[in-house]
Short mmCIF file of C-alpha atoms and ligand atoms in Angstrom, two decimals:
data_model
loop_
_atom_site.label_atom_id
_atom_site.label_comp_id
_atom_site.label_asym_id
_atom_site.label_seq_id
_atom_site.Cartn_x
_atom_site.Cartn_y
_atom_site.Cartn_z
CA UNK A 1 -109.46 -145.48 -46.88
CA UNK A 2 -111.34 -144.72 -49.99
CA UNK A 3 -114.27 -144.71 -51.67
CA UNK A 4 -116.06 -144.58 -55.73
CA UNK A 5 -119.72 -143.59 -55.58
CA UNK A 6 -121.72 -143.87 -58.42
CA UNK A 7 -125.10 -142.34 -58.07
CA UNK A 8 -127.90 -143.53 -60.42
CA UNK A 9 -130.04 -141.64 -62.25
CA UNK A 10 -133.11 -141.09 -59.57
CA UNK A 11 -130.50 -139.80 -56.83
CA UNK A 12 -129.77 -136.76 -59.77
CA UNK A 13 -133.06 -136.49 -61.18
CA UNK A 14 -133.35 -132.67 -60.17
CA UNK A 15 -132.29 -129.97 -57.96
CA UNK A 16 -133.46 -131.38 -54.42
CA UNK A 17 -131.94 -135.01 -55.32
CA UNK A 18 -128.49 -133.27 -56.01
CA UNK A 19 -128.31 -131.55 -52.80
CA UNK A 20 -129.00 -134.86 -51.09
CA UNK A 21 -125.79 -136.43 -53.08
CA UNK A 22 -123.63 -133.58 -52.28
CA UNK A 23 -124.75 -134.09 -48.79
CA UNK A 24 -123.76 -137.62 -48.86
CA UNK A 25 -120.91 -137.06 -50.32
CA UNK A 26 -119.64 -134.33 -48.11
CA UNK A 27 -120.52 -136.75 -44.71
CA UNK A 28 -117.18 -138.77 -45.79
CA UNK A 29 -113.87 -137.39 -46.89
CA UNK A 30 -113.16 -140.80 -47.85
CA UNK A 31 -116.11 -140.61 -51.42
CA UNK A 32 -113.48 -139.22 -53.34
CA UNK A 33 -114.24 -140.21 -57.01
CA UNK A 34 -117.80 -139.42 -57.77
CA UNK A 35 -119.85 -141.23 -61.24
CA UNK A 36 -122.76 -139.76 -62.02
CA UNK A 37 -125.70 -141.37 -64.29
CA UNK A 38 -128.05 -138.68 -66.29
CA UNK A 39 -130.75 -137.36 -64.52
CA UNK A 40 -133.48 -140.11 -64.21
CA UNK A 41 -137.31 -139.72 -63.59
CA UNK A 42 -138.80 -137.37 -61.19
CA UNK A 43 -141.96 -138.77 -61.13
CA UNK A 44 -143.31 -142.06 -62.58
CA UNK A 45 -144.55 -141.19 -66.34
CA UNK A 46 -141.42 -138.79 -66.36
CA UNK A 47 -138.76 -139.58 -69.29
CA UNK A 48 -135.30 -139.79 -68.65
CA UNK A 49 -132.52 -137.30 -70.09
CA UNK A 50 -130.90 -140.43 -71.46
CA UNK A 51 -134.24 -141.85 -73.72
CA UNK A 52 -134.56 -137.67 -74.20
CA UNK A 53 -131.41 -137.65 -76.06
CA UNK A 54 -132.14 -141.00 -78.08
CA UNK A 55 -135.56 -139.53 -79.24
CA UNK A 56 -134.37 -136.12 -80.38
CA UNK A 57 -131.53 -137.39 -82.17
CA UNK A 58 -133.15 -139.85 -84.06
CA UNK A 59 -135.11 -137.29 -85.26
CA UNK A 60 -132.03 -135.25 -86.23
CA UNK A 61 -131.01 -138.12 -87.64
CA UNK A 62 -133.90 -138.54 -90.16
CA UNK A 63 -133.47 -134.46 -91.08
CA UNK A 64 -136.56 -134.04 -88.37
CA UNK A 65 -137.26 -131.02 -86.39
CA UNK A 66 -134.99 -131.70 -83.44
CA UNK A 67 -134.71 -128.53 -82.22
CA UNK A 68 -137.57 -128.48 -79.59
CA UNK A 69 -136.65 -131.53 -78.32
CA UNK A 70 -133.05 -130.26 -77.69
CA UNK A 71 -134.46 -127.37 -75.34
CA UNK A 72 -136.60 -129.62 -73.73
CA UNK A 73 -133.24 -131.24 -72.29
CA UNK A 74 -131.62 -128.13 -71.95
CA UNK A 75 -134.50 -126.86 -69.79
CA UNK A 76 -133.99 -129.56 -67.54
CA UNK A 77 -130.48 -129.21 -66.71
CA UNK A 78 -131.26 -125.11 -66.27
CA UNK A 79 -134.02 -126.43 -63.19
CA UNK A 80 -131.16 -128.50 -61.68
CA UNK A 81 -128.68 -124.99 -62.22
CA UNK A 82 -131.25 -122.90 -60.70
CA UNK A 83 -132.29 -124.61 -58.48
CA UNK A 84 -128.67 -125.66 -56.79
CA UNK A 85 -128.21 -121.75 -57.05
CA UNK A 86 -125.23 -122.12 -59.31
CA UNK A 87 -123.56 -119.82 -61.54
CA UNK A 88 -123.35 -122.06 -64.73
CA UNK A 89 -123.75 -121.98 -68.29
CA UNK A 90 -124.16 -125.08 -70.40
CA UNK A 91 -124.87 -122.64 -73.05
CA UNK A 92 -121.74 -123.63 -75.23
CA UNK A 93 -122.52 -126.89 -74.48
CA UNK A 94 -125.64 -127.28 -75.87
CA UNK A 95 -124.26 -125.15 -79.07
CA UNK A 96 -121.58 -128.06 -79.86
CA UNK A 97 -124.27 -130.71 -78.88
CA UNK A 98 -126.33 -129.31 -81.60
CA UNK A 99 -123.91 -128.91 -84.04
CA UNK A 100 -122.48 -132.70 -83.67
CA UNK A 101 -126.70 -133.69 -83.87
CA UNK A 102 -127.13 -131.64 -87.49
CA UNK A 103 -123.79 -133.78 -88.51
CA UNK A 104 -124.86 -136.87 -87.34
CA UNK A 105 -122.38 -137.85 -84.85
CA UNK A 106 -123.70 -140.58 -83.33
CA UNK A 107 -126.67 -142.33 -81.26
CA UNK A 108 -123.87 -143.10 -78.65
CA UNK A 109 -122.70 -139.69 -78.73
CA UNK A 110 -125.74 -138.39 -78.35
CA UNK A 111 -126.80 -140.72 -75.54
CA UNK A 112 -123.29 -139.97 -73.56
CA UNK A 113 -124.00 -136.07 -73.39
CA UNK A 114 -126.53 -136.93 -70.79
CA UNK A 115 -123.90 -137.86 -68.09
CA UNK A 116 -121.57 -135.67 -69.39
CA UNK A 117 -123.60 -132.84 -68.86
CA UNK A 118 -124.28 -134.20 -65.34
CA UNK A 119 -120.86 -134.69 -64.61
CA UNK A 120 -120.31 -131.01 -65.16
CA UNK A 121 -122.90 -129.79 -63.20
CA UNK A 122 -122.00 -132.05 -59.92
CA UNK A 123 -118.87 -131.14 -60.39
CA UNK A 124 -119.29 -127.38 -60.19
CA UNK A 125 -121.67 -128.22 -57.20
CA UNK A 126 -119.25 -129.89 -55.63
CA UNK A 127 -115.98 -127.85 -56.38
CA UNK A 128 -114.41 -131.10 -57.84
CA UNK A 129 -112.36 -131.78 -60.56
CA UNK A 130 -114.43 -132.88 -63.77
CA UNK A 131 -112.58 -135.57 -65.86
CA UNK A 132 -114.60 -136.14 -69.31
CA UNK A 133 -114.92 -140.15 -69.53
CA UNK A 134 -113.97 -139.80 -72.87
CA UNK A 135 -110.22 -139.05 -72.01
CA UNK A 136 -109.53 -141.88 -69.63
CA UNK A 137 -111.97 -144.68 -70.79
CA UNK A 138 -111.32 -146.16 -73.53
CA UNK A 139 -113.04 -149.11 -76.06
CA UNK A 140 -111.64 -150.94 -78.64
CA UNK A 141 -111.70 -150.72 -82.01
CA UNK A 142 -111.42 -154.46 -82.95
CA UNK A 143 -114.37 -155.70 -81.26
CA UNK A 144 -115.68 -152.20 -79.74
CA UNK A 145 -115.26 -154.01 -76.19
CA UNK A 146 -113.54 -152.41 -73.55
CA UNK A 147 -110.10 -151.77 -73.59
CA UNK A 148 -109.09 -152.46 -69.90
CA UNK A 149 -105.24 -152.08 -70.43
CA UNK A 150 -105.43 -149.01 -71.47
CA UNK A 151 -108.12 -147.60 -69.24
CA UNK A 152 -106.41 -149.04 -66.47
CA UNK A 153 -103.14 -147.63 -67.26
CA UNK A 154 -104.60 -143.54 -67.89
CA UNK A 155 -107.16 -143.46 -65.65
CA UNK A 156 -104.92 -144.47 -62.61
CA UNK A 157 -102.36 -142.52 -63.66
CA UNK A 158 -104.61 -139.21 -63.95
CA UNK A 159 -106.06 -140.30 -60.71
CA UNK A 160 -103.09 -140.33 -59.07
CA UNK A 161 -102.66 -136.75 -58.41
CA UNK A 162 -106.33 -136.01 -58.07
CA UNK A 163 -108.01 -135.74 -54.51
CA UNK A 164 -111.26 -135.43 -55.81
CA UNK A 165 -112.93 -135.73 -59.32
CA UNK A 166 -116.28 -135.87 -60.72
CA UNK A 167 -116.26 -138.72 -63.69
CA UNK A 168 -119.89 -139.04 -65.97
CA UNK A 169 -120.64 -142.60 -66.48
CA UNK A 170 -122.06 -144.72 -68.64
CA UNK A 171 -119.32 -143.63 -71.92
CA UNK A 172 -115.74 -143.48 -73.21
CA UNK A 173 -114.08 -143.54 -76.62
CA UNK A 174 -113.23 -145.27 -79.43
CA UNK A 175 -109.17 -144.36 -80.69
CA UNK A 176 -110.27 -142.10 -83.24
CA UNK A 177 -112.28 -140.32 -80.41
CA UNK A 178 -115.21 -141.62 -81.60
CA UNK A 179 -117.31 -141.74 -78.32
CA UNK A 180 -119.19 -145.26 -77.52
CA UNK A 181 -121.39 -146.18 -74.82
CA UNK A 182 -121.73 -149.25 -72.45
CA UNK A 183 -125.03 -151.25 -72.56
CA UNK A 184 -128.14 -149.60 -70.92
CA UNK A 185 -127.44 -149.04 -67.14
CA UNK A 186 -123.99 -148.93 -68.07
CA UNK A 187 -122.65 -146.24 -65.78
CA UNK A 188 -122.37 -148.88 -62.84
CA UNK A 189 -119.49 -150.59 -65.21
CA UNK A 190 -117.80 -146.88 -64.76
CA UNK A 191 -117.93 -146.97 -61.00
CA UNK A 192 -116.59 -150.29 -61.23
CA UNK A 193 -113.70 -149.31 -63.68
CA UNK A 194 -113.12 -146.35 -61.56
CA UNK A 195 -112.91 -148.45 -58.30
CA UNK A 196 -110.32 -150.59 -59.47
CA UNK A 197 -108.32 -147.80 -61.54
CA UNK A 198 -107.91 -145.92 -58.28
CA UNK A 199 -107.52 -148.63 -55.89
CA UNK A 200 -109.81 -147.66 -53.81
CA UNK A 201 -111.65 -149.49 -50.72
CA UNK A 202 -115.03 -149.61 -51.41
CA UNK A 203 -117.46 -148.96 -54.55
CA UNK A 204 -120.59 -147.43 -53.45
CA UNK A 205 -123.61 -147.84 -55.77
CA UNK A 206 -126.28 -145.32 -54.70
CA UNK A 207 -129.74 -145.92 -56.02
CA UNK A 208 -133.31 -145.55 -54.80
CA UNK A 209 -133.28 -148.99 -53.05
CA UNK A 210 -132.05 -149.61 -49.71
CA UNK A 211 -129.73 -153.23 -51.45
CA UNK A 212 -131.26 -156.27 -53.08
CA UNK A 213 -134.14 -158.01 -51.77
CA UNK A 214 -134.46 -161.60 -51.39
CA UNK A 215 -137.03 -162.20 -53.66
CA UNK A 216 -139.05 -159.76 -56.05
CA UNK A 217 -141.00 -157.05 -54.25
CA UNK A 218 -143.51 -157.60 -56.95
CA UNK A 219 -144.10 -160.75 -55.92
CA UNK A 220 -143.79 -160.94 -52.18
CA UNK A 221 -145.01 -158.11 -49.68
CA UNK A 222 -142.50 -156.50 -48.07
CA UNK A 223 -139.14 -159.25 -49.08
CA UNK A 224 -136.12 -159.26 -46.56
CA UNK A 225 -133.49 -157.40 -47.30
CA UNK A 226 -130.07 -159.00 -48.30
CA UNK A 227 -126.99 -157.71 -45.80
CA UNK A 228 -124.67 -159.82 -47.99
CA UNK A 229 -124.09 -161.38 -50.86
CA UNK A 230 -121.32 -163.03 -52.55
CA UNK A 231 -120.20 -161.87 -56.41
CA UNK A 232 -121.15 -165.54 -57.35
CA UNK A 233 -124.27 -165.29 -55.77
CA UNK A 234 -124.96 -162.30 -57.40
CA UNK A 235 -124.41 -163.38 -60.74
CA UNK A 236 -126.79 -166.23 -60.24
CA UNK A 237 -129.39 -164.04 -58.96
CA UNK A 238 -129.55 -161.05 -61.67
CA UNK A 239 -129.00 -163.87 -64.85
CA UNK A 240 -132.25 -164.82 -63.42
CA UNK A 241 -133.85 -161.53 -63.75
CA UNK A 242 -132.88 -159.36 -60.67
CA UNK A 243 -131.80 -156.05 -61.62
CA UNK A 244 -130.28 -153.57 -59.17
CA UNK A 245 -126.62 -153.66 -60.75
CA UNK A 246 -125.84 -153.71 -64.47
CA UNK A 247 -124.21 -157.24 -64.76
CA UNK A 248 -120.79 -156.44 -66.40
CA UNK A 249 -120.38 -154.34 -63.43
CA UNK A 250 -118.91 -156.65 -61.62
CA UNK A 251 -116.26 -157.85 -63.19
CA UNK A 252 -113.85 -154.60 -62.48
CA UNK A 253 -114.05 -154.67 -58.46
CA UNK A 254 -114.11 -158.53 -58.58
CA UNK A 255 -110.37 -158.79 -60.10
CA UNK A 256 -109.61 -156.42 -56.94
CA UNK A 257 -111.27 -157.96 -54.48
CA UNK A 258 -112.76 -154.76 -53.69
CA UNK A 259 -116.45 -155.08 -52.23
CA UNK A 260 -119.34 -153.33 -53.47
CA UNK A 261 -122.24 -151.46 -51.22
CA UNK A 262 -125.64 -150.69 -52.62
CA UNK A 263 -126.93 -147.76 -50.54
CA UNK A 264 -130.18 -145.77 -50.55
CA UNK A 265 -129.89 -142.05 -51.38
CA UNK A 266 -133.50 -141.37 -49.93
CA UNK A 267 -132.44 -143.49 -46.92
CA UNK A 268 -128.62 -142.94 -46.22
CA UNK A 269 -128.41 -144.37 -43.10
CA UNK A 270 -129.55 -147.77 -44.25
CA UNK A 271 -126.69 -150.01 -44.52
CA UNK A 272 -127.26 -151.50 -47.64
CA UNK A 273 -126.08 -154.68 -49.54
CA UNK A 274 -122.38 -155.34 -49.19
CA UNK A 275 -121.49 -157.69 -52.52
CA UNK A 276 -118.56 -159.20 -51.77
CA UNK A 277 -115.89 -161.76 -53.22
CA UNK A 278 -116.11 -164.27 -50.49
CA UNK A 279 -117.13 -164.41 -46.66
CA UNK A 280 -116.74 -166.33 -43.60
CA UNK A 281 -120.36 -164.37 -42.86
CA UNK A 282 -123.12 -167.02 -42.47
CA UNK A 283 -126.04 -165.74 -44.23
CA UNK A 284 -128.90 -165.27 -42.19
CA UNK A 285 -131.37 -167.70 -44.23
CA UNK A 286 -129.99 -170.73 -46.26
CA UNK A 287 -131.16 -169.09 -49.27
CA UNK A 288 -129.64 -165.87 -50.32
CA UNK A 289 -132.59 -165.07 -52.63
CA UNK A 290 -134.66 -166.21 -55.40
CA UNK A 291 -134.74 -164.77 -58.80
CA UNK A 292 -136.61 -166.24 -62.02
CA UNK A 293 -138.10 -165.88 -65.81
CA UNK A 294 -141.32 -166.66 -67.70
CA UNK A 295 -141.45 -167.45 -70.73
CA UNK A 296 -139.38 -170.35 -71.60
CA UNK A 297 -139.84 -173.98 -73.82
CA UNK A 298 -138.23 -177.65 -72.84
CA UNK A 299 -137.03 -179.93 -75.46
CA UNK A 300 -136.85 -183.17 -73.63
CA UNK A 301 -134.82 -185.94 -75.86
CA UNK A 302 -135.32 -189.58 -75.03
CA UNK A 303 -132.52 -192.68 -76.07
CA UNK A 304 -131.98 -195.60 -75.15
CA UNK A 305 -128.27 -195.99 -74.12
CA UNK A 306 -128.12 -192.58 -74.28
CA UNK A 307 -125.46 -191.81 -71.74
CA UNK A 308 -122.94 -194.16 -73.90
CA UNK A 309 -123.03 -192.55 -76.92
CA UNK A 310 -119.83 -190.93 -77.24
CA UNK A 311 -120.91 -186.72 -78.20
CA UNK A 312 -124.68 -187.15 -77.75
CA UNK A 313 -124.76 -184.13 -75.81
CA UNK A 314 -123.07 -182.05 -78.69
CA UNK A 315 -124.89 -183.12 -81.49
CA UNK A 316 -128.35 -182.37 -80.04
CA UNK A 317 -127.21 -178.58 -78.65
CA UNK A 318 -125.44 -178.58 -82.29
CA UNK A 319 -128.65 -178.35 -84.02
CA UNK A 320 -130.02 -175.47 -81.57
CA UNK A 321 -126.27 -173.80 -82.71
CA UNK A 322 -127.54 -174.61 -85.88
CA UNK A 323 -130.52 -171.85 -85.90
CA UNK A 324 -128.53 -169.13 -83.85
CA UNK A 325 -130.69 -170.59 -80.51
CA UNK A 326 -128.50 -170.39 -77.36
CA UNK A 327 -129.93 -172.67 -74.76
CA UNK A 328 -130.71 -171.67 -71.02
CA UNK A 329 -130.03 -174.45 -69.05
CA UNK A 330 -129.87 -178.13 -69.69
CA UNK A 331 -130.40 -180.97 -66.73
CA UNK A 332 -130.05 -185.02 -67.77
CA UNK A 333 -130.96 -187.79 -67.39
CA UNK A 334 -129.47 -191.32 -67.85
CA UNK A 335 -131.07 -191.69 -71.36
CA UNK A 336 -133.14 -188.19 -71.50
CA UNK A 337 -131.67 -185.02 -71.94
CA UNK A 338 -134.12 -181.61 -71.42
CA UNK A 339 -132.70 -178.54 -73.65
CA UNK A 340 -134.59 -175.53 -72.06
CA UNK A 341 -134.77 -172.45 -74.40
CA UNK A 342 -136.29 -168.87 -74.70
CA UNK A 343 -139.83 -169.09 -76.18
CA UNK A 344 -140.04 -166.18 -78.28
CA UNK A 345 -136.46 -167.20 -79.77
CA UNK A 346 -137.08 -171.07 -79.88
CA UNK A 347 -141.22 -170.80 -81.63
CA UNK A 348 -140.13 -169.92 -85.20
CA UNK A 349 -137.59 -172.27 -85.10
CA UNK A 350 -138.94 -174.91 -83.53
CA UNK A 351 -139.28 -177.57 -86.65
CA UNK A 352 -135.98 -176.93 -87.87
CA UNK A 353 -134.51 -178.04 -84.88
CA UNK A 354 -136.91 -180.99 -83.82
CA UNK A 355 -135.34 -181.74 -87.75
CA UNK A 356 -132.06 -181.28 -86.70
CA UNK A 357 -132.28 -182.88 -83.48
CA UNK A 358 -133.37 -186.45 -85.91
CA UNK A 359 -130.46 -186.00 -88.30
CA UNK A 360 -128.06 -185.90 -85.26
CA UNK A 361 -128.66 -188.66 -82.72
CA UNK A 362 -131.70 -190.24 -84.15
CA UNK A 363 -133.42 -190.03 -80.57
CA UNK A 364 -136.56 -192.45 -79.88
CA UNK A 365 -138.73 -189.41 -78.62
CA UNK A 366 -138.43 -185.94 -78.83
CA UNK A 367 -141.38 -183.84 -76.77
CA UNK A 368 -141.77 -180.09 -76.53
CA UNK A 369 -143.39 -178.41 -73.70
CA UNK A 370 -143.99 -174.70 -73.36
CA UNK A 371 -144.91 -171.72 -71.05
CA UNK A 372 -142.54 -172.73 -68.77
CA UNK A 373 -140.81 -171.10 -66.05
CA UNK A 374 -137.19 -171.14 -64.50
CA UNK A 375 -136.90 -170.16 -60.37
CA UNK A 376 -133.06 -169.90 -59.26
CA UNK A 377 -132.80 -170.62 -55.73
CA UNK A 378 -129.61 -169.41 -54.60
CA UNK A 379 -127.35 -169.47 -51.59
CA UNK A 380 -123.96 -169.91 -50.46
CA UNK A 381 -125.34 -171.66 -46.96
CA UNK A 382 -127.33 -174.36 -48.99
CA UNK A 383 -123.73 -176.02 -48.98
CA UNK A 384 -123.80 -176.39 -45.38
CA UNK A 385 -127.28 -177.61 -44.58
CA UNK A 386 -129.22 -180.63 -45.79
CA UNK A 387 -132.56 -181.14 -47.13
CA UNK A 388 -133.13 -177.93 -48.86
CA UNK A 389 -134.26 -179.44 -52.30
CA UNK A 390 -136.31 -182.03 -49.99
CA UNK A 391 -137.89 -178.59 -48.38
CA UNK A 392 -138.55 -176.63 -51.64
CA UNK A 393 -140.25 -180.33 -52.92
CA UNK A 394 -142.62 -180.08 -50.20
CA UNK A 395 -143.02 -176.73 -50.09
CA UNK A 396 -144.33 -176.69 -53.80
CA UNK A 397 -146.06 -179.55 -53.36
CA UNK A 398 -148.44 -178.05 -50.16
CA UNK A 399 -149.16 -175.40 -52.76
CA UNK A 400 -150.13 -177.58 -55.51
CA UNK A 401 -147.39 -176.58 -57.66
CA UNK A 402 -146.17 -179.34 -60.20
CA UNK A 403 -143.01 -179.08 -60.28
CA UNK A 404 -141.26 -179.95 -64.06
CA UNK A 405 -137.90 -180.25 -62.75
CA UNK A 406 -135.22 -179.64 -60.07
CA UNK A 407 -131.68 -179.24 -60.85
CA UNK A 408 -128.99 -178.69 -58.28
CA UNK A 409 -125.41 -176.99 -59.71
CA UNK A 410 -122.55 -178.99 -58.58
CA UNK A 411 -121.21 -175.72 -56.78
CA UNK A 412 -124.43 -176.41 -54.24
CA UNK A 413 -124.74 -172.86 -54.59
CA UNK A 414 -128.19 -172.63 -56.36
CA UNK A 415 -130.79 -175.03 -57.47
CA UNK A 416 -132.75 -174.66 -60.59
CA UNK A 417 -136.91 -175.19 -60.69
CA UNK A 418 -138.99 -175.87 -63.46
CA UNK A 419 -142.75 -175.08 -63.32
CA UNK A 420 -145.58 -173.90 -65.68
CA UNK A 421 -145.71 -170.07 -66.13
CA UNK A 422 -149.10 -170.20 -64.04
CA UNK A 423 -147.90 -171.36 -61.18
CA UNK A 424 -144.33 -169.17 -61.63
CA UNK A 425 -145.65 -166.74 -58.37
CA UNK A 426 -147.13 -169.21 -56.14
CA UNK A 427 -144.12 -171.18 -56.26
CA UNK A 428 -141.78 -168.60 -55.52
CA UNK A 429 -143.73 -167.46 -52.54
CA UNK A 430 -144.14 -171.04 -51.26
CA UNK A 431 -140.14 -171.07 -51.26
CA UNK A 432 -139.84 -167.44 -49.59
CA UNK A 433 -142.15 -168.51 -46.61
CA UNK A 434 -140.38 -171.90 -46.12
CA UNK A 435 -136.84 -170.48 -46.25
CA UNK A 436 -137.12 -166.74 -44.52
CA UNK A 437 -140.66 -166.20 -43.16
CA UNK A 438 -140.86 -169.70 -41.30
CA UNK A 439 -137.39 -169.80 -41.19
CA UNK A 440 -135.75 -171.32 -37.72
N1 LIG B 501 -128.15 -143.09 -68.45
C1 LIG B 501 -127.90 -144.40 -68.97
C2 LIG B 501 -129.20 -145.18 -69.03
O1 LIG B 501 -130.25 -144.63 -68.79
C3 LIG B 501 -126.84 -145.11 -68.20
C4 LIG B 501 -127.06 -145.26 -66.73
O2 LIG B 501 -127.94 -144.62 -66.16
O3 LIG B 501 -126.34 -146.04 -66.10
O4 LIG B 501 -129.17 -146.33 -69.36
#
């Protein structure tokens, strides 16, 4: 048995956080690969190391004054030192930092030195191995996407002969050396390249949360937790807005079939969300959870005899293509068709597509509705039980919520809800009480 665990950046946001991972950590010979993020907030109107970095070198970027800034990061990296007791100098570091800011090596460079830096300190807190990401993960320099091959085929290799190592998340290089980041939150994608580069058993993901919660915290008092949920599930859920796991993350683990467990570093005995590829595990609810966005617009086209006309659906998404618009989600009709798109994308737009929309299929109505929301109701046990669109209908309907429109996917694993952007909270309450609090 073995394990990958990532920590985020709130589990390493200073001294007393650290000794808390290294605790962890040291509970379980099997967390052998450690990823750390930068160190995160300690407070609420604290600034991460990561935006840190961003702001001063943008300012060494524009010939600014960056110096101040630089100690500033420095200084917090000396409270974790001191504080951990350790005998460590990032003082070379921070000279070869400063040198590649004054010749403008990068914002990804500059970015990357906050879990690099990390990774150096765990690691001499933990007496592991430090491997720099930049030696084993790897982008290309087509497309600047990952390079999985070749990641795959060094980092398991170095792994190999390595009981224990401490690798910073979040970067890796380009071939020249060149080093490039993942998105924001990207670290996660590490673990999950790490996890299937070494095989391992499990990928823990330790954060500040005790897993995902069925429904926005913001939203509902207190939500359920979720014990398990499938990849698919997942997917459904955090395209709709939950966040917990950077999304690309988990693509790695999923090829592998190798599970992932969200854990709580300020609660370590909690069990956490298991994500998993599939399960014979009924869920407890028939929903897994419910996830949704403001903020979006419905183009609704109407034609008689639509559903015969050979490419109908084409030509009126062509003229979205048309204006760079990609297009959310689209339920039908026999002879209407509803094309639901980001607001803020769709507004300055939105006449040269209604124009488009004519030259292509001619429709007999085209109407535009906006301030709309999207609710994704997911769940792998809504396969298994009846009624559950009935139940949401009357659910929304006891709480005076209009509904726009109800789509079901034709994997029965989620069904999609239209409503105004006013009534976006009631709504998903009304579907939280009728699926988990009055659940029987
Ligand atoms: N430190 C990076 C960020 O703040 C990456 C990460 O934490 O995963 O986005």
């Amino acid at each position: 048995m073995s394990k990958v665990v990532k920590f985020g950046g709130s589990s390493l946001a200073d001294a007393k956080q650290f000794m808390k991972v290294a605790e962890i950590i040291r509970a379980d010979e099997n967390r052998r690969y450690v990823v750390p993020s930068a160190p995160g907030k300690r407070f609420a109107k604290d600034t991460k190391v990561t935006d840190m970095l961003y702001a001063c070198y943008d300012l060494a970027e524009q010939g600014g004054e960056y110096k101040e800034a630089l100690k500033a990061i420095k200084e917090r990296y000396q409270e974790i030192i001191d504080g951990l007791g350790l005998k460590l100098s990032l003082k070379e570091e921070f000279e070869v930092i400063d040198e590649n800011f004054a010749k403008k090596a990068g914002r990804d460079y500059a970015a990357s030195r906050g879990e690099y830096l990390n990774g150096i300190v765990l690691a001499a807190y933990l007496g592991f191995e430090f491997i720099d990401a930049a030696d084993v993960i790897f982008f290309s320099d087509k497309d600047g996407t990952w390079d999985g091959e070749k990641t795959r085929q060094v980092l398991s290799r170095r792994l190999k002969g390595c009981k224990n190592a401490v690798i910073p998340g979040f970067y890796g290089s380009l071939p020249g050396g060149k080093i490039k980041t993942f998105s924001r939150g990207g670290s996660d994608i590490t673990g999950s390249i790490v996890a299937q580069a070494a095989g391992v058993d499990v990928y823990e993901n330790w954060t500040d949360v005790s897993g995902f919660l069925i429904a926005d915290p913001r939203i509902i008092d207190n939500p359920r937790k979720i014990e398990v949920i499938t990849y698919r599930e997942l997917r459904e859920l955090s395209y709709m807005g939950a966040t917990v796991l950077h999304e690309d993350a988990i693509f790695p683990v999923r090829q592998e079939g190798i599970p992932i467990n969200i854990r709580n570093t300020n609660a370590p005995d909690d069990e956490g969300t298991w994500i998993v590829g599939s399960t014979g595990q009924k869920s407890k609810y028939v929903i897994t959870g419910i996830a949704g966005k403001k903020g979006f617009c419905s183009v609704s086209v109407e034609k008689d005899m639509m559903n015969s006309e050979i490419g109908f659906g084409r030509k009126v998404l062509s003229a979205f293509e048309e204006q760079g618009i990609s297009f959310e989600h689209m339920p039908s009709g026999i002879d209407t068709l509803t094309v639901f798109v980001h607001q803020d994308e769709f507004i300055d737009k939105e006449q040269k597509v209604v124009a488009g929309i004519h030259r292509n299929v001619r429709p007999d109505t085209i109407e535009i509705e906006s301030d709309l929301a999207l609710i994704a109701v997911v769940g792998r046990g809504m396969k298994s039980t009846r009624g559950t669109a009935g139940r949401i209908f009357s659910a929304l309907a006891h709480s005076n919520v209009n509904v726009k429109m109800i789509d079901q996917g034709s994997s029965e694993l989620n069904i999609i809800i239209g409503v105004d952007n006013k009534d976006f909270e009631t709504a998903i309450r009304a579907i939280y009480d009728i699926f988990v609090l009055t659940a029987i």
